[in-house]
Amino acid sequence: MKNILEKILLTKQKEVLARKERGLFFRPFWDYPRKSLEKALKTQDFAIIAEIKKASPSKGLIAREFHPKKIAEEYENAGAAAISCLTDEPFFHGHLEFLAAVREVTKLPLLRKDFIIDEIQIEEARAFGADAVLLIVAALSPEKLNSLLEKTYELGLEALVEVHDEKELEIAIEVGAKIIGINNRNLKTFEVKIETSLALAAKVSEEIILVSESGIKDHADICLLKAAGIKAALIGETLMRAKDKEATLYQLLKGQK
């Protein structure tokens, strides 16, 4: 089976070329004051970046009833430190307009979750209200990662730099990433193991904020992450499948109903 990341990146290259041809003229939130994801993740004992996503390549359609504004409000009410919003269309059924819609209703830091390969996507992120972008080490050369990180800071945004293994972790540290996400999902097999976060956490200094991604299902998982020195988790599917998202997020954080 072809690596899903390779397939996504081929599609993303075409998407970026089309955007460059059209230009970026609609910038509803370009001058919107930015909020710091880094600070937000430091203010809680354990922080949750609650994710808004309709579908994924591995699980298909996750949320048939999908109302980004309502979901964002529920997340904020339940104590999320930040919100992640999927904007990839072909594989995750996302859209930049979802990002702008969420920006209208929440004061929390907002992460644009997509496959960023070009500077214009970072401009899009600022234009549509994001405070931070996801940069995936596996999708970029070290040189491109560094240049995109510089562009991110230049535009007043922050970055969550995602890694999957020790080699990628070394690259993220080398480019000076301040927030590193450890994805527990193997992009080739889709296997998810929370042990990936636990193992890599031991190799990172306390100055870097670690965010565990994928496969976090309950408060017991969060206790394991905290014990390993991890400061936050990005949680999507568990919340998106929940009928009562506020109650589920509260249980994840507090371990009680």
PDB file of C-alpha atoms in Angstrom:
ATOM      1  CA  MET A   1       0.000   0.000   0.000  1.00  0.00           C
ATOM      2  CA  LYS A   2       1.323   3.390  -0.943  1.00  0.00           C
ATOM      3  CA  ASN A   3       2.412   5.604   1.914  1.00  0.00           C
ATOM      4  CA  ILE A   4      -0.630   7.809   2.591  1.00  0.00           C
ATOM      5  CA  LEU A   5       1.616  10.792   3.331  1.00  0.00           C
ATOM      6  CA  GLU A   6       3.187  10.581  -0.130  1.00  0.00           C
ATOM      7  CA  LYS A   7      -0.266  10.502  -1.708  1.00  0.00           C
ATOM      8  CA  ILE A   8      -1.415  13.503   0.329  1.00  0.00           C
ATOM      9  CA  LEU A   9       1.699  15.518  -0.511  1.00  0.00           C
ATOM     10  CA  LEU A  10       1.304  14.936  -4.240  1.00  0.00           C
ATOM     11  CA  THR A  11      -2.235  16.276  -4.012  1.00  0.00           C
ATOM     12  CA  LYS A  12      -1.082  19.169  -1.833  1.00  0.00           C
ATOM     13  CA  GLN A  13       1.520  20.248  -4.389  1.00  0.00           C
ATOM     14  CA  LYS A  14      -1.215  20.665  -6.999  1.00  0.00           C
ATOM     15  CA  GLU A  15      -3.353  22.550  -4.495  1.00  0.00           C
ATOM     16  CA  VAL A  16      -0.515  24.959  -3.693  1.00  0.00           C
ATOM     17  CA  LEU A  17       0.161  25.653  -7.369  1.00  0.00           C
ATOM     18  CA  ALA A  18      -3.511  26.456  -7.902  1.00  0.00           C
ATOM     19  CA  ARG A  19      -3.500  28.817  -4.906  1.00  0.00           C
ATOM     20  CA  LYS A  20      -0.448  30.634  -6.213  1.00  0.00           C
ATOM     21  CA  GLU A  21      -2.108  31.094  -9.595  1.00  0.00           C
ATOM     22  CA  ARG A  22      -5.265  32.513  -7.978  1.00  0.00           C
ATOM     23  CA  GLY A  23      -3.437  34.608  -5.419  1.00  0.00           C
ATOM     24  CA  LEU A  24      -4.540  35.269  -1.842  1.00  0.00           C
ATOM     25  CA  PHE A  25      -6.881  38.233  -1.912  1.00  0.00           C
ATOM     26  CA  PHE A  26      -9.423  37.300   0.774  1.00  0.00           C
ATOM     27  CA  ARG A  27      -7.825  37.997   4.158  1.00  0.00           C
ATOM     28  CA  PRO A  28     -10.627  38.367   6.713  1.00  0.00           C
ATOM     29  CA  PHE A  29      -8.447  37.929   9.813  1.00  0.00           C
ATOM     30  CA  TRP A  30      -5.072  39.180   8.585  1.00  0.00           C
ATOM     31  CA  ASP A  31      -4.991  41.994  11.164  1.00  0.00           C
ATOM     32  CA  TYR A  32      -6.598  40.001  13.969  1.00  0.00           C
ATOM     33  CA  PRO A  33      -4.533  40.071  17.208  1.00  0.00           C
ATOM     34  CA  ARG A  34      -2.666  36.768  17.619  1.00  0.00           C
ATOM     35  CA  LYS A  35      -2.887  34.539  20.665  1.00  0.00           C
ATOM     36  CA  SER A  36       0.073  32.497  21.882  1.00  0.00           C
ATOM     37  CA  LEU A  37      -0.320  28.724  21.704  1.00  0.00           C
ATOM     38  CA  GLU A  38       2.902  28.323  23.664  1.00  0.00           C
ATOM     39  CA  LYS A  39       1.616  30.420  26.569  1.00  0.00           C
ATOM     40  CA  ALA A  40      -1.756  28.687  26.543  1.00  0.00           C
ATOM     41  CA  LEU A  41      -0.133  25.264  26.835  1.00  0.00           C
ATOM     42  CA  LYS A  42       1.953  26.449  29.772  1.00  0.00           C
ATOM     43  CA  THR A  43      -0.952  27.832  31.789  1.00  0.00           C
ATOM     44  CA  GLN A  44      -2.604  24.484  32.577  1.00  0.00           C
ATOM     45  CA  ASP A  45      -1.361  21.535  34.590  1.00  0.00           C
ATOM     46  CA  PHE A  46      -2.061  19.443  31.493  1.00  0.00           C
ATOM     47  CA  ALA A  47      -3.355  21.134  28.370  1.00  0.00           C
ATOM     48  CA  ILE A  48      -5.597  19.740  25.669  1.00  0.00           C
ATOM     49  CA  ILE A  49      -5.635  20.989  22.100  1.00  0.00           C
ATOM     50  CA  ALA A  50      -9.129  19.918  21.078  1.00  0.00           C
ATOM     51  CA  GLU A  51      -9.444  19.116  17.403  1.00  0.00           C
ATOM     52  CA  ILE A  52     -12.230  19.784  14.938  1.00  0.00           C
ATOM     53  CA  LYS A  53     -12.205  17.305  12.073  1.00  0.00           C
ATOM     54  CA  LYS A  54     -14.904  15.712   9.996  1.00  0.00           C
ATOM     55  CA  ALA A  55     -13.015  12.734   8.534  1.00  0.00           C
ATOM     56  CA  SER A  56      -9.624  11.084   8.166  1.00  0.00           C
ATOM     57  CA  PRO A  57      -7.975   8.748   5.638  1.00  0.00           C
ATOM     58  CA  SER A  58      -7.707   5.937   8.190  1.00  0.00           C
ATOM     59  CA  LYS A  59     -11.193   6.176   9.740  1.00  0.00           C
ATOM     60  CA  GLY A  60     -13.280   7.709   6.963  1.00  0.00           C
ATOM     61  CA  LEU A  61     -16.205   9.897   7.989  1.00  0.00           C
ATOM     62  CA  ILE A  62     -15.998  10.588  11.726  1.00  0.00           C
ATOM     63  CA  ALA A  63     -18.675  13.237  12.256  1.00  0.00           C
ATOM     64  CA  ARG A  64     -21.824  13.133  10.124  1.00  0.00           C
ATOM     65  CA  GLU A  65     -23.278  16.045  12.094  1.00  0.00           C
ATOM     66  CA  PHE A  66     -20.598  18.696  11.739  1.00  0.00           C
ATOM     67  CA  HIS A  67     -20.965  22.263  13.025  1.00  0.00           C
ATOM     68  CA  PRO A  68     -17.510  23.825  13.601  1.00  0.00           C
ATOM     69  CA  LYS A  69     -18.729  26.887  15.514  1.00  0.00           C
ATOM     70  CA  LYS A  70     -20.820  24.829  17.936  1.00  0.00           C
ATOM     71  CA  ILE A  71     -17.989  22.360  18.489  1.00  0.00           C
ATOM     72  CA  ALA A  72     -15.510  25.172  19.159  1.00  0.00           C
ATOM     73  CA  GLU A  73     -17.809  26.698  21.755  1.00  0.00           C
ATOM     74  CA  GLU A  74     -18.215  23.332  23.482  1.00  0.00           C
ATOM     75  CA  TYR A  75     -14.461  22.835  23.582  1.00  0.00           C
ATOM     76  CA  GLU A  76     -13.847  26.272  25.060  1.00  0.00           C
ATOM     77  CA  ASN A  77     -16.586  25.802  27.678  1.00  0.00           C
ATOM     78  CA  ALA A  78     -15.072  22.477  28.751  1.00  0.00           C
ATOM     79  CA  GLY A  79     -11.586  23.860  29.373  1.00  0.00           C
ATOM     80  CA  ALA A  80      -9.595  23.245  26.207  1.00  0.00           C
ATOM     81  CA  ALA A  81      -6.342  25.220  26.092  1.00  0.00           C
ATOM     82  CA  ALA A  82      -6.473  25.598  22.308  1.00  0.00           C
ATOM     83  CA  ILE A  83      -8.352  24.381  19.246  1.00  0.00           C
ATOM     84  CA  SER A  84      -6.992  22.575  16.193  1.00  0.00           C
ATOM     85  CA  CYS A  85      -8.954  22.832  12.960  1.00  0.00           C
ATOM     86  CA  LEU A  86      -8.399  20.562   9.955  1.00  0.00           C
ATOM     87  CA  THR A  87      -8.360  22.494   6.682  1.00  0.00           C
ATOM     88  CA  ASP A  88      -7.297  19.746   4.256  1.00  0.00           C
ATOM     89  CA  GLU A  89     -10.209  19.079   1.890  1.00  0.00           C
ATOM     90  CA  PRO A  90      -9.517  15.906  -0.143  1.00  0.00           C
ATOM     91  CA  PHE A  91      -8.497  13.629   2.730  1.00  0.00           C
ATOM     92  CA  PHE A  92     -10.016  15.163   5.884  1.00  0.00           C
ATOM     93  CA  HIS A  93     -13.075  16.978   4.463  1.00  0.00           C
ATOM     94  CA  GLY A  94     -11.791  20.216   5.978  1.00  0.00           C
ATOM     95  CA  HIS A  95     -11.820  23.767   4.644  1.00  0.00           C
ATOM     96  CA  LEU A  96     -10.199  27.132   5.310  1.00  0.00           C
ATOM     97  CA  GLU A  97     -13.691  28.525   5.887  1.00  0.00           C
ATOM     98  CA  PHE A  98     -14.012  26.233   8.937  1.00  0.00           C
ATOM     99  CA  LEU A  99     -10.932  27.955  10.364  1.00  0.00           C
ATOM    100  CA  ALA A 100     -12.451  31.396   9.871  1.00  0.00           C
ATOM    101  CA  ALA A 101     -15.779  30.250  11.322  1.00  0.00           C
ATOM    102  CA  VAL A 102     -14.088  28.974  14.476  1.00  0.00           C
ATOM    103  CA  ARG A 103     -12.086  32.189  14.776  1.00  0.00           C
ATOM    104  CA  GLU A 104     -15.350  34.121  14.940  1.00  0.00           C
ATOM    105  CA  VAL A 105     -16.548  32.336  18.081  1.00  0.00           C
ATOM    106  CA  THR A 106     -13.492  31.477  20.184  1.00  0.00           C
ATOM    107  CA  LYS A 107     -10.815  33.415  22.011  1.00  0.00           C
ATOM    108  CA  LEU A 108      -8.585  30.352  22.325  1.00  0.00           C
ATOM    109  CA  PRO A 109      -5.392  29.960  20.267  1.00  0.00           C
ATOM    110  CA  LEU A 110      -6.241  28.345  16.948  1.00  0.00           C
ATOM    111  CA  LEU A 111      -4.018  25.847  15.139  1.00  0.00           C
ATOM    112  CA  ARG A 112      -4.304  25.312  11.391  1.00  0.00           C
ATOM    113  CA  LYS A 113      -3.923  21.549  10.909  1.00  0.00           C
ATOM    114  CA  ASP A 114      -2.897  20.780   7.346  1.00  0.00           C
ATOM    115  CA  PHE A 115       0.030  19.556   5.291  1.00  0.00           C
ATOM    116  CA  ILE A 116       2.079  22.738   5.012  1.00  0.00           C
ATOM    117  CA  ILE A 117       4.679  22.609   2.239  1.00  0.00           C
ATOM    118  CA  ASP A 118       4.796  26.214   1.043  1.00  0.00           C
ATOM    119  CA  GLU A 119       4.940  29.730   2.467  1.00  0.00           C
ATOM    120  CA  ILE A 120       1.615  30.689   0.901  1.00  0.00           C
ATOM    121  CA  GLN A 121      -0.154  28.189   3.169  1.00  0.00           C
ATOM    122  CA  ILE A 122       1.231  30.026   6.182  1.00  0.00           C
ATOM    123  CA  GLU A 123      -0.100  33.268   4.711  1.00  0.00           C
ATOM    124  CA  GLU A 124      -3.471  31.525   4.326  1.00  0.00           C
ATOM    125  CA  ALA A 125      -3.317  30.478   7.980  1.00  0.00           C
ATOM    126  CA  ARG A 126      -2.843  34.065   9.122  1.00  0.00           C
ATOM    127  CA  ALA A 127      -5.466  35.346   6.691  1.00  0.00           C
ATOM    128  CA  PHE A 128      -8.119  32.962   7.992  1.00  0.00           C
ATOM    129  CA  GLY A 129      -7.440  33.467  11.689  1.00  0.00           C
ATOM    130  CA  ALA A 130      -4.909  30.888  12.828  1.00  0.00           C
ATOM    131  CA  ASP A 131      -2.427  31.606  15.588  1.00  0.00           C
ATOM    132  CA  ALA A 132      -0.237  28.609  14.797  1.00  0.00           C
ATOM    133  CA  VAL A 133       0.412  26.086  12.034  1.00  0.00           C
ATOM    134  CA  LEU A 134       1.368  22.429  11.939  1.00  0.00           C
ATOM    135  CA  LEU A 135       4.719  21.622  10.330  1.00  0.00           C
ATOM    136  CA  ILE A 136       5.334  17.908   9.755  1.00  0.00           C
ATOM    137  CA  VAL A 137       8.982  16.853   9.720  1.00  0.00           C
ATOM    138  CA  ALA A 138       8.194  13.752   7.635  1.00  0.00           C
ATOM    139  CA  ALA A 139       6.735  15.960   4.893  1.00  0.00           C
ATOM    140  CA  LEU A 140       9.664  18.377   4.603  1.00  0.00           C
ATOM    141  CA  SER A 141      13.404  18.488   4.102  1.00  0.00           C
ATOM    142  CA  PRO A 142      15.283  19.983   7.086  1.00  0.00           C
ATOM    143  CA  GLU A 143      16.035  23.045   4.950  1.00  0.00           C
ATOM    144  CA  LYS A 144      12.398  23.533   3.975  1.00  0.00           C
ATOM    145  CA  LEU A 145      11.266  22.973   7.553  1.00  0.00           C
ATOM    146  CA  ASN A 146      13.647  25.670   8.724  1.00  0.00           C
ATOM    147  CA  SER A 147      12.522  28.168   6.070  1.00  0.00           C
ATOM    148  CA  LEU A 148       8.833  27.532   6.816  1.00  0.00           C
ATOM    149  CA  LEU A 149       9.480  27.940  10.525  1.00  0.00           C
ATOM    150  CA  GLU A 150      11.157  31.283   9.839  1.00  0.00           C
ATOM    151  CA  LYS A 151       8.200  32.371   7.680  1.00  0.00           C
ATOM    152  CA  THR A 152       5.820  31.353  10.455  1.00  0.00           C
ATOM    153  CA  TYR A 153       7.592  33.552  12.985  1.00  0.00           C
ATOM    154  CA  GLU A 154       7.906  36.373  10.433  1.00  0.00           C
ATOM    155  CA  LEU A 155       4.105  36.413  10.105  1.00  0.00           C
ATOM    156  CA  GLY A 156       3.617  36.514  13.874  1.00  0.00           C
ATOM    157  CA  LEU A 157       2.470  32.906  14.183  1.00  0.00           C
ATOM    158  CA  GLU A 158       3.751  29.904  16.128  1.00  0.00           C
ATOM    159  CA  ALA A 159       4.344  26.319  15.037  1.00  0.00           C
ATOM    160  CA  LEU A 160       3.609  22.847  16.294  1.00  0.00           C
ATOM    161  CA  VAL A 161       6.391  20.758  14.750  1.00  0.00           C
ATOM    162  CA  GLU A 162       5.294  17.137  14.394  1.00  0.00           C
ATOM    163  CA  VAL A 163       7.584  14.104  14.625  1.00  0.00           C
ATOM    164  CA  HIS A 164       7.075  10.340  14.480  1.00  0.00           C
ATOM    165  CA  ASP A 165      10.445   8.925  15.552  1.00  0.00           C
ATOM    166  CA  GLU A 166      13.798   9.762  17.100  1.00  0.00           C
ATOM    167  CA  LYS A 167      15.420  10.864  13.846  1.00  0.00           C
ATOM    168  CA  GLU A 168      12.629  13.360  13.163  1.00  0.00           C
ATOM    169  CA  LEU A 169      12.795  14.512  16.771  1.00  0.00           C
ATOM    170  CA  GLU A 170      16.468  15.377  16.344  1.00  0.00           C
ATOM    171  CA  ILE A 171      15.618  17.453  13.267  1.00  0.00           C
ATOM    172  CA  ALA A 172      12.853  19.330  15.113  1.00  0.00           C
ATOM    173  CA  ILE A 173      15.210  20.137  17.969  1.00  0.00           C
ATOM    174  CA  GLU A 174      17.933  21.196  15.527  1.00  0.00           C
ATOM    175  CA  VAL A 175      15.702  23.799  13.840  1.00  0.00           C
ATOM    176  CA  GLY A 176      14.746  25.218  17.230  1.00  0.00           C
ATOM    177  CA  ALA A 177      11.151  24.051  17.542  1.00  0.00           C
ATOM    178  CA  LYS A 178       9.558  25.353  20.744  1.00  0.00           C
ATOM    179  CA  ILE A 179       6.490  23.097  20.595  1.00  0.00           C
ATOM    180  CA  ILE A 180       6.951  19.533  19.376  1.00  0.00           C
ATOM    181  CA  GLY A 181       4.077  17.175  18.662  1.00  0.00           C
ATOM    182  CA  ILE A 182       4.764  13.455  18.893  1.00  0.00           C
ATOM    183  CA  ASN A 183       2.391  11.601  16.578  1.00  0.00           C
ATOM    184  CA  ASN A 184       1.673   8.124  17.903  1.00  0.00           C
ATOM    185  CA  ARG A 185       0.345   7.005  14.508  1.00  0.00           C
ATOM    186  CA  ASN A 186       2.623   5.216  12.057  1.00  0.00           C
ATOM    187  CA  LEU A 187       1.871   6.918   8.734  1.00  0.00           C
ATOM    188  CA  LYS A 188       2.724   3.768   6.759  1.00  0.00           C
ATOM    189  CA  THR A 189       0.693   1.232   8.733  1.00  0.00           C
ATOM    190  CA  PHE A 190      -1.736   3.516  10.653  1.00  0.00           C
ATOM    191  CA  GLU A 191      -0.841   1.591  13.831  1.00  0.00           C
ATOM    192  CA  VAL A 192      -1.202   3.781  16.920  1.00  0.00           C
ATOM    193  CA  LYS A 193       0.932   3.300  20.021  1.00  0.00           C
ATOM    194  CA  ILE A 194       0.987   5.804  22.887  1.00  0.00           C
ATOM    195  CA  GLU A 195       4.344   4.286  23.840  1.00  0.00           C
ATOM    196  CA  THR A 196       5.847   6.340  21.003  1.00  0.00           C
ATOM    197  CA  SER A 197       5.255   9.515  23.018  1.00  0.00           C
ATOM    198  CA  LEU A 198       6.514   7.944  26.234  1.00  0.00           C
ATOM    199  CA  ALA A 199       9.762   6.795  24.615  1.00  0.00           C
ATOM    200  CA  LEU A 200      10.568  10.059  22.808  1.00  0.00           C
ATOM    201  CA  ALA A 201       9.682  12.267  25.780  1.00  0.00           C
ATOM    202  CA  ALA A 202      12.750  11.026  27.634  1.00  0.00           C
ATOM    203  CA  LYS A 203      14.972  12.517  24.924  1.00  0.00           C
ATOM    204  CA  VAL A 204      13.675  16.094  25.135  1.00  0.00           C
ATOM    205  CA  SER A 205      14.701  18.922  27.466  1.00  0.00           C
ATOM    206  CA  GLU A 206      12.131  20.533  29.761  1.00  0.00           C
ATOM    207  CA  GLU A 207      12.295  23.825  27.836  1.00  0.00           C
ATOM    208  CA  ILE A 208      10.444  22.279  24.904  1.00  0.00           C
ATOM    209  CA  ILE A 209       6.687  21.789  25.184  1.00  0.00           C
ATOM    210  CA  LEU A 210       5.706  18.272  24.159  1.00  0.00           C
ATOM    211  CA  VAL A 211       2.279  17.484  22.735  1.00  0.00           C
ATOM    212  CA  SER A 212       1.174  13.861  22.328  1.00  0.00           C
ATOM    213  CA  GLU A 213      -0.998  13.255  19.260  1.00  0.00           C
ATOM    214  CA  SER A 214      -3.280  10.357  18.243  1.00  0.00           C
ATOM    215  CA  GLY A 215      -4.715   7.518  20.262  1.00  0.00           C
ATOM    216  CA  ILE A 216      -5.440   9.355  23.529  1.00  0.00           C
ATOM    217  CA  LYS A 217      -8.778   7.948  24.666  1.00  0.00           C
ATOM    218  CA  ASP A 218      -9.184   8.485  28.415  1.00  0.00           C
ATOM    219  CA  HIS A 219      -7.851  10.062  31.596  1.00  0.00           C
ATOM    220  CA  ALA A 220      -5.600   7.056  32.239  1.00  0.00           C
ATOM    221  CA  ASP A 221      -3.730   7.831  28.999  1.00  0.00           C
ATOM    222  CA  ILE A 222      -3.279  11.422  30.107  1.00  0.00           C
ATOM    223  CA  CYS A 223      -1.888  10.278  33.460  1.00  0.00           C
ATOM    224  CA  LEU A 224       0.712   8.190  31.595  1.00  0.00           C
ATOM    225  CA  LEU A 225       1.681  11.186  29.470  1.00  0.00           C
ATOM    226  CA  LYS A 226       1.974  13.506  32.476  1.00  0.00           C
ATOM    227  CA  ALA A 227       4.184  11.016  34.289  1.00  0.00           C
ATOM    228  CA  ALA A 228       6.513  11.036  31.261  1.00  0.00           C
ATOM    229  CA  GLY A 229       6.837  14.834  31.405  1.00  0.00           C
ATOM    230  CA  ILE A 230       4.527  15.572  28.489  1.00  0.00           C
ATOM    231  CA  LYS A 231       2.635  18.846  28.901  1.00  0.00           C
ATOM    232  CA  ALA A 232      -0.262  18.494  26.469  1.00  0.00           C
ATOM    233  CA  ALA A 233      -2.241  16.299  24.104  1.00  0.00           C
ATOM    234  CA  LEU A 234      -3.933  16.949  20.798  1.00  0.00           C
ATOM    235  CA  ILE A 235      -7.173  14.977  20.793  1.00  0.00           C
ATOM    236  CA  GLY A 236      -9.479  14.654  17.811  1.00  0.00           C
ATOM    237  CA  GLU A 237     -11.335  11.431  17.153  1.00  0.00           C
ATOM    238  CA  THR A 238     -12.217  10.696  20.794  1.00  0.00           C
ATOM    239  CA  LEU A 239     -13.882  14.094  21.080  1.00  0.00           C
ATOM    240  CA  MET A 240     -15.415  14.191  17.614  1.00  0.00           C
ATOM    241  CA  ARG A 241     -17.168  10.854  18.142  1.00  0.00           C
ATOM    242  CA  ALA A 242     -18.538  11.890  21.548  1.00  0.00           C
ATOM    243  CA  LYS A 243     -22.208  12.834  21.753  1.00  0.00           C
ATOM    244  CA  ASP A 244     -21.437  15.150  24.670  1.00  0.00           C
ATOM    245  CA  LYS A 245     -18.121  16.765  23.810  1.00  0.00           C
ATOM    246  CA  GLU A 246     -18.039  19.012  26.879  1.00  0.00           C
ATOM    247  CA  ALA A 247     -18.520  16.095  29.267  1.00  0.00           C
ATOM    248  CA  THR A 248     -15.970  13.961  27.420  1.00  0.00           C
ATOM    249  CA  LEU A 249     -13.335  16.685  27.465  1.00  0.00           C
ATOM    250  CA  TYR A 250     -13.966  17.320  31.156  1.00  0.00           C
ATOM    251  CA  GLN A 251     -13.565  13.594  31.904  1.00  0.00           C
ATOM    252  CA  LEU A 252     -10.315  13.484  29.944  1.00  0.00           C
ATOM    253  CA  LEU A 253      -8.918  16.344  32.002  1.00  0.00           C
ATOM    254  CA  LYS A 254     -10.321  15.489  35.431  1.00  0.00           C
ATOM    255  CA  GLY A 255     -10.951  11.760  35.311  1.00  0.00           C
ATOM    256  CA  GLN A 256     -14.456  12.140  36.710  1.00  0.00           C
ATOM    257  CA  LYS A 257     -17.948  12.633  35.367  1.00  0.00           C
TER     258      LYS A 257
END
